[in-house]
PDB file of C-alpha atoms in Angstrom:
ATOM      1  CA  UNK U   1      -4.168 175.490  15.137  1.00  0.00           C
ATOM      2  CA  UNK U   2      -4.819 174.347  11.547  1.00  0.00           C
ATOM      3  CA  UNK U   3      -7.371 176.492   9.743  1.00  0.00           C
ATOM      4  CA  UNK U   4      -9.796 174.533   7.487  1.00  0.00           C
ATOM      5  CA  UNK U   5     -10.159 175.350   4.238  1.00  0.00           C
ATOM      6  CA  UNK U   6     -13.808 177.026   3.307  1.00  0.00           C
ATOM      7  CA  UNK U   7     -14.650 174.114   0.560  1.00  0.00           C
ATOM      8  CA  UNK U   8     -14.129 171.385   3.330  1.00  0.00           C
ATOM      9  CA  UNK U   9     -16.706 172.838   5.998  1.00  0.00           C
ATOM     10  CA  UNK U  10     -19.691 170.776   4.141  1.00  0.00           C
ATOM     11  CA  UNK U  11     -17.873 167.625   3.575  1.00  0.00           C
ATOM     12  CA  UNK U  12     -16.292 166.391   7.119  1.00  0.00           C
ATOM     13  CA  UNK U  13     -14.802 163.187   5.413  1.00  0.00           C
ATOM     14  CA  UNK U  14     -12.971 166.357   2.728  1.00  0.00           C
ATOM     15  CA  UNK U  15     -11.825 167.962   5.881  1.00  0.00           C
ATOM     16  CA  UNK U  16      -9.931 164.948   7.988  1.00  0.00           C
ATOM     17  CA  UNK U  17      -8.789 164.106   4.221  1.00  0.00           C
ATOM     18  CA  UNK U  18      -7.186 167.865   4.002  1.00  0.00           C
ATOM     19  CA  UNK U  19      -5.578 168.310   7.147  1.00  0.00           C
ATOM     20  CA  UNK U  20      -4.164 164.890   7.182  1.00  0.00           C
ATOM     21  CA  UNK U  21      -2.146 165.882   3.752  1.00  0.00           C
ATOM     22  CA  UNK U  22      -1.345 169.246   5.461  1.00  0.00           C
ATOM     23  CA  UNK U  23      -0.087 167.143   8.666  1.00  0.00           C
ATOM     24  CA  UNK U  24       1.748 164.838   6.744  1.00  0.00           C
ATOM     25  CA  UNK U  25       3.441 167.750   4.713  1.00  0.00           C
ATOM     26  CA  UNK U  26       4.146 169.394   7.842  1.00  0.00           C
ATOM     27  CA  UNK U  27       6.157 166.694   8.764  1.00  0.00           C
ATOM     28  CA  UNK U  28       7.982 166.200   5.463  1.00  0.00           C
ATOM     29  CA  UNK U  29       8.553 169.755   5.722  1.00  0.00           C
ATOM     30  CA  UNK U  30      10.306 169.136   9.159  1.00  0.00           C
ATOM     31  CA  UNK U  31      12.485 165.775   8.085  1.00  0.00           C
ATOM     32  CA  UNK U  32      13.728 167.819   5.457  1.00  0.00           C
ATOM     33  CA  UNK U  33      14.437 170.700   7.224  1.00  0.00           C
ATOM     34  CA  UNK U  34      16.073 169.251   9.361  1.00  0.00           C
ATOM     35  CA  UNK U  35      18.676 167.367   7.738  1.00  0.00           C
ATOM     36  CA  UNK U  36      19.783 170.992   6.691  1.00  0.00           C
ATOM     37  CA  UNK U  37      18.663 170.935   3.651  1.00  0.00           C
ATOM     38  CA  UNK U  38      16.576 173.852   1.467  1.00  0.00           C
ATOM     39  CA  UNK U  39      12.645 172.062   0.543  1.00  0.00           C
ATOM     40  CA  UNK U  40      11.430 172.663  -3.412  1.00  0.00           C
ATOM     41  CA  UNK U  41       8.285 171.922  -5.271  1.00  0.00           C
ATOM     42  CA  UNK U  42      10.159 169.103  -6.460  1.00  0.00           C
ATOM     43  CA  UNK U  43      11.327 167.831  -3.018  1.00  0.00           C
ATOM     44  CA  UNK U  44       7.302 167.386  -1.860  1.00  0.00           C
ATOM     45  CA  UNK U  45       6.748 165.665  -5.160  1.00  0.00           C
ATOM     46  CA  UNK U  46       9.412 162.912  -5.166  1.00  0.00           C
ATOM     47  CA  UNK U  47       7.807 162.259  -1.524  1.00  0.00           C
ATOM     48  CA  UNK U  48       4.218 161.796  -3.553  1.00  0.00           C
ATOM     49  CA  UNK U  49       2.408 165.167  -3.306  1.00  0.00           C
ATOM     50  CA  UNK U  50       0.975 166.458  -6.750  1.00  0.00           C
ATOM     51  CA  UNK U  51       1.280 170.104  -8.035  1.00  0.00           C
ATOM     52  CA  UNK U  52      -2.106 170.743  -6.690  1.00  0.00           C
ATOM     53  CA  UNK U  53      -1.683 169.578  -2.755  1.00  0.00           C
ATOM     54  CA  UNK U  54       1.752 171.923  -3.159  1.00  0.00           C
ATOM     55  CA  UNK U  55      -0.264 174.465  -4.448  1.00  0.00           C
ATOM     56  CA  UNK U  56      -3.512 174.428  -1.888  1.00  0.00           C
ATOM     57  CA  UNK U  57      -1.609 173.301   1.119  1.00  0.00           C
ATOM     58  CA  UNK U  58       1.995 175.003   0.390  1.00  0.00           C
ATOM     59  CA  UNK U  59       2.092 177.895   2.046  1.00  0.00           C
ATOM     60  CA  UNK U  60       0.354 176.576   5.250  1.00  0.00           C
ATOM     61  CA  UNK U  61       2.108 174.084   5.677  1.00  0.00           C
ATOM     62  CA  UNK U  62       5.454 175.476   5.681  1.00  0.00           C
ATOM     63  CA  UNK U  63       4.340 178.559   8.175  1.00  0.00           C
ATOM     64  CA  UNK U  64       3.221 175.218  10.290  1.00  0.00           C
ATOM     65  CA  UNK U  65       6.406 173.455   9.848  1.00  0.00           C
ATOM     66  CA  UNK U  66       8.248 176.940  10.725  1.00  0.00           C
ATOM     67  CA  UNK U  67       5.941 177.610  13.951  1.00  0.00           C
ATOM     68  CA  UNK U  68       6.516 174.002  15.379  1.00  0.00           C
ATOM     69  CA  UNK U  69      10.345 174.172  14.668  1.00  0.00           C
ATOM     70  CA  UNK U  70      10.695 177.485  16.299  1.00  0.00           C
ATOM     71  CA  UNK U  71       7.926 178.091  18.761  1.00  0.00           C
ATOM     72  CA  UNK U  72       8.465 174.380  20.102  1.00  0.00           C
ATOM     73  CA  UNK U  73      12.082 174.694  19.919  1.00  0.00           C
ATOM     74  CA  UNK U  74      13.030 171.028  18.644  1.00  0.00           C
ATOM     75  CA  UNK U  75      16.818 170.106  18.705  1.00  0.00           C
ATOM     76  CA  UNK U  76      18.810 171.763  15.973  1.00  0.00           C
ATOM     77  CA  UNK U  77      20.643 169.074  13.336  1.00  0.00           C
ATOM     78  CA  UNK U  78      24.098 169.858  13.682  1.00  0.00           C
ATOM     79  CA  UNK U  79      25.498 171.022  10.193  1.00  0.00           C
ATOM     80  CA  UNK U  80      28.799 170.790   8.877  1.00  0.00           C
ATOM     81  CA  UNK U  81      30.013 173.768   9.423  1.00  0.00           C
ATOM     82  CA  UNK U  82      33.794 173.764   7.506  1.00  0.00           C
ATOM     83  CA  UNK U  83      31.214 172.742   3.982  1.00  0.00           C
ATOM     84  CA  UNK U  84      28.811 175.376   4.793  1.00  0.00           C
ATOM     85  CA  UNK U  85      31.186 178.339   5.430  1.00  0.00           C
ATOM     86  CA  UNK U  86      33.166 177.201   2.304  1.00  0.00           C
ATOM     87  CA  UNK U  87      29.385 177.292   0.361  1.00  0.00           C
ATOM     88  CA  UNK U  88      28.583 180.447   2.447  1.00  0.00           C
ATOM     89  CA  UNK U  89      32.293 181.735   0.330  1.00  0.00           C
ATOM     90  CA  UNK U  90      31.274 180.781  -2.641  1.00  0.00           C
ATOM     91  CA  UNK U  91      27.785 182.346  -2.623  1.00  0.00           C
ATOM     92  CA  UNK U  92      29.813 185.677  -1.184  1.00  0.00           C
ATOM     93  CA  UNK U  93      32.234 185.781  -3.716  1.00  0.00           C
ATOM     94  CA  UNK U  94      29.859 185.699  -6.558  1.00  0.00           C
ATOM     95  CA  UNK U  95      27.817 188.720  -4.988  1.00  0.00           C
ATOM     96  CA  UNK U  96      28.424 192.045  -4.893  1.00  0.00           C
ATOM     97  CA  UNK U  97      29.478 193.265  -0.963  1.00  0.00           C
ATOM     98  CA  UNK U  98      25.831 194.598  -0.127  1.00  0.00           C
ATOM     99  CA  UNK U  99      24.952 192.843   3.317  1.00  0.00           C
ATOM    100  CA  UNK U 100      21.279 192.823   2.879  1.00  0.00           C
ATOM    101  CA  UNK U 101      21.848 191.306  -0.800  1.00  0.00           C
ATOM    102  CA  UNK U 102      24.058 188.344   0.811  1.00  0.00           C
ATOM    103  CA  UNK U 103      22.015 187.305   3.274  1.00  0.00           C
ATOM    104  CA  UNK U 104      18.893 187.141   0.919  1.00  0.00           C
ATOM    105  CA  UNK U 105      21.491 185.115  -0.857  1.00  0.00           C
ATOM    106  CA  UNK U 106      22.808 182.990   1.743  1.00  0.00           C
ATOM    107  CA  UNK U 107      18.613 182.196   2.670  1.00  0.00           C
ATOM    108  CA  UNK U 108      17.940 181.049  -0.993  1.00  0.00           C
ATOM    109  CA  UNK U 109      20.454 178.888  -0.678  1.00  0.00           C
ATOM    110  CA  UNK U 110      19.130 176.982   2.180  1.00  0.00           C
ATOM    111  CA  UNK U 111      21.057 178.450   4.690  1.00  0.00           C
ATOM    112  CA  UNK U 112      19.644 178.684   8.529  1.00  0.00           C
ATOM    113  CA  UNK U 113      18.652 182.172  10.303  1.00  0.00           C
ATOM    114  CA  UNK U 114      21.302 180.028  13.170  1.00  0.00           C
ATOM    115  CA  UNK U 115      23.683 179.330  10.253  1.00  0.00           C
ATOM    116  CA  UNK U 116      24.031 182.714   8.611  1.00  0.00           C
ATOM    117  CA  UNK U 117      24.426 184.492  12.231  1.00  0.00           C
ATOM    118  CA  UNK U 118      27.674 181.819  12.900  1.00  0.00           C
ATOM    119  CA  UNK U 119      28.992 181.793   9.520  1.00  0.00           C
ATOM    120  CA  UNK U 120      28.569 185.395   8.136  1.00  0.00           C
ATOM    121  CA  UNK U 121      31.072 187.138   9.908  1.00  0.00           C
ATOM    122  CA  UNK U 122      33.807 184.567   9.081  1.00  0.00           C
ATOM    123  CA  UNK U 123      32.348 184.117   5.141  1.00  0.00           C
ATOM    124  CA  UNK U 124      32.784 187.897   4.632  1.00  0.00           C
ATOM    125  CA  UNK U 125      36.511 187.819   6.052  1.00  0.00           C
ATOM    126  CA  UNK U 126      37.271 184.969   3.986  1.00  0.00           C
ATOM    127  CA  UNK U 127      35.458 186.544   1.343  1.00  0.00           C
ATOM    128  CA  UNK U 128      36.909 189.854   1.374  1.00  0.00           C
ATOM    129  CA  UNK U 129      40.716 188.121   1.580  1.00  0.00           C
ATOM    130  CA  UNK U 130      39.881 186.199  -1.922  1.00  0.00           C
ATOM    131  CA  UNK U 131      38.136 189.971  -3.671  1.00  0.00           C
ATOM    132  CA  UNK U 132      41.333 191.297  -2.394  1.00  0.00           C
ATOM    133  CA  UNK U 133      43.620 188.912  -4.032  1.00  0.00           C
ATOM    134  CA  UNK U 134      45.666 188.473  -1.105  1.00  0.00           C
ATOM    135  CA  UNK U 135      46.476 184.181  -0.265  1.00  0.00           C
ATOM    136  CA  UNK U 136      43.205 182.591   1.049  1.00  0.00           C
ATOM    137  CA  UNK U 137      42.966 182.097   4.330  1.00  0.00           C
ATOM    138  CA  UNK U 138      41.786 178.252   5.754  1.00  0.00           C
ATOM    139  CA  UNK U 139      38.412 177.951   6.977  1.00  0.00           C
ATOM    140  CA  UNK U 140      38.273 176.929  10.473  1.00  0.00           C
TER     141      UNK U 140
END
């Protein structure tokens, strides 16, 4: 259920205006996300949303996005997994081993809750072979 914002409850013509940009970032939110890809500030603007929509709308929008991908379980986009483990590496090898601090990692970087649960175990092996020194192993 979308909330309405407080300054739109006088104007009804301010309201359908709102939640139609919230809808329509919703859905941007969900194209994107769905291609496997991380969403910035700068992703909603090149699709035409100013600083302020971001701003206002922002936050809901992406717990909306979130609650419609999960709670209405729409296919998954397959991702490549051989360039995402060899990313998921990469992000490991520049970290220090502290689980907690490579998944935080692993999330800022666009990874998937469904991602980091396949790849992680695998990354840190691979990971742990290079910090070792010893001859890299190839990622499945």
């Amino acid at each position: 259920m979308l909330v309405t914002h407080p300054a739109t409850i006088s104007n009804p013509a301010a309201s359908v205006a709102h939640d139609t940009e919230l809808r329509r970032m919703v859905e941007a939110l969900k194209e994107l996300r769905g291609q496997g890809v991380g969403v910035s500030d700068t992703d909603l603007e090149a699709l035409d949303f100013t600083s302020e929509q971001i701003a206002a709308l922002g936050k809901r929008a992406v717990e909306a996005a979130r609650e419609e991908m999960v709670i209405h379980l729409e296919p998954r986009p397959p991702y490549d997994r051989q360039k995402r483990l060899n990313f998921a590496r990469r992000a490991i090898f520049d970290l220090c081993p502290d689980r907690l601090t490579i998944i935080a990692c692993l999330q800022s970087n666009a990874f998937t809750h469904r991602e980091i649960e396949d790849l992680l175990p695998e990354a840190l092996a691979l990971a742990s072979d290079d910090l070792a020194g010893s001859a890299p192993r190839s990622a499945v």
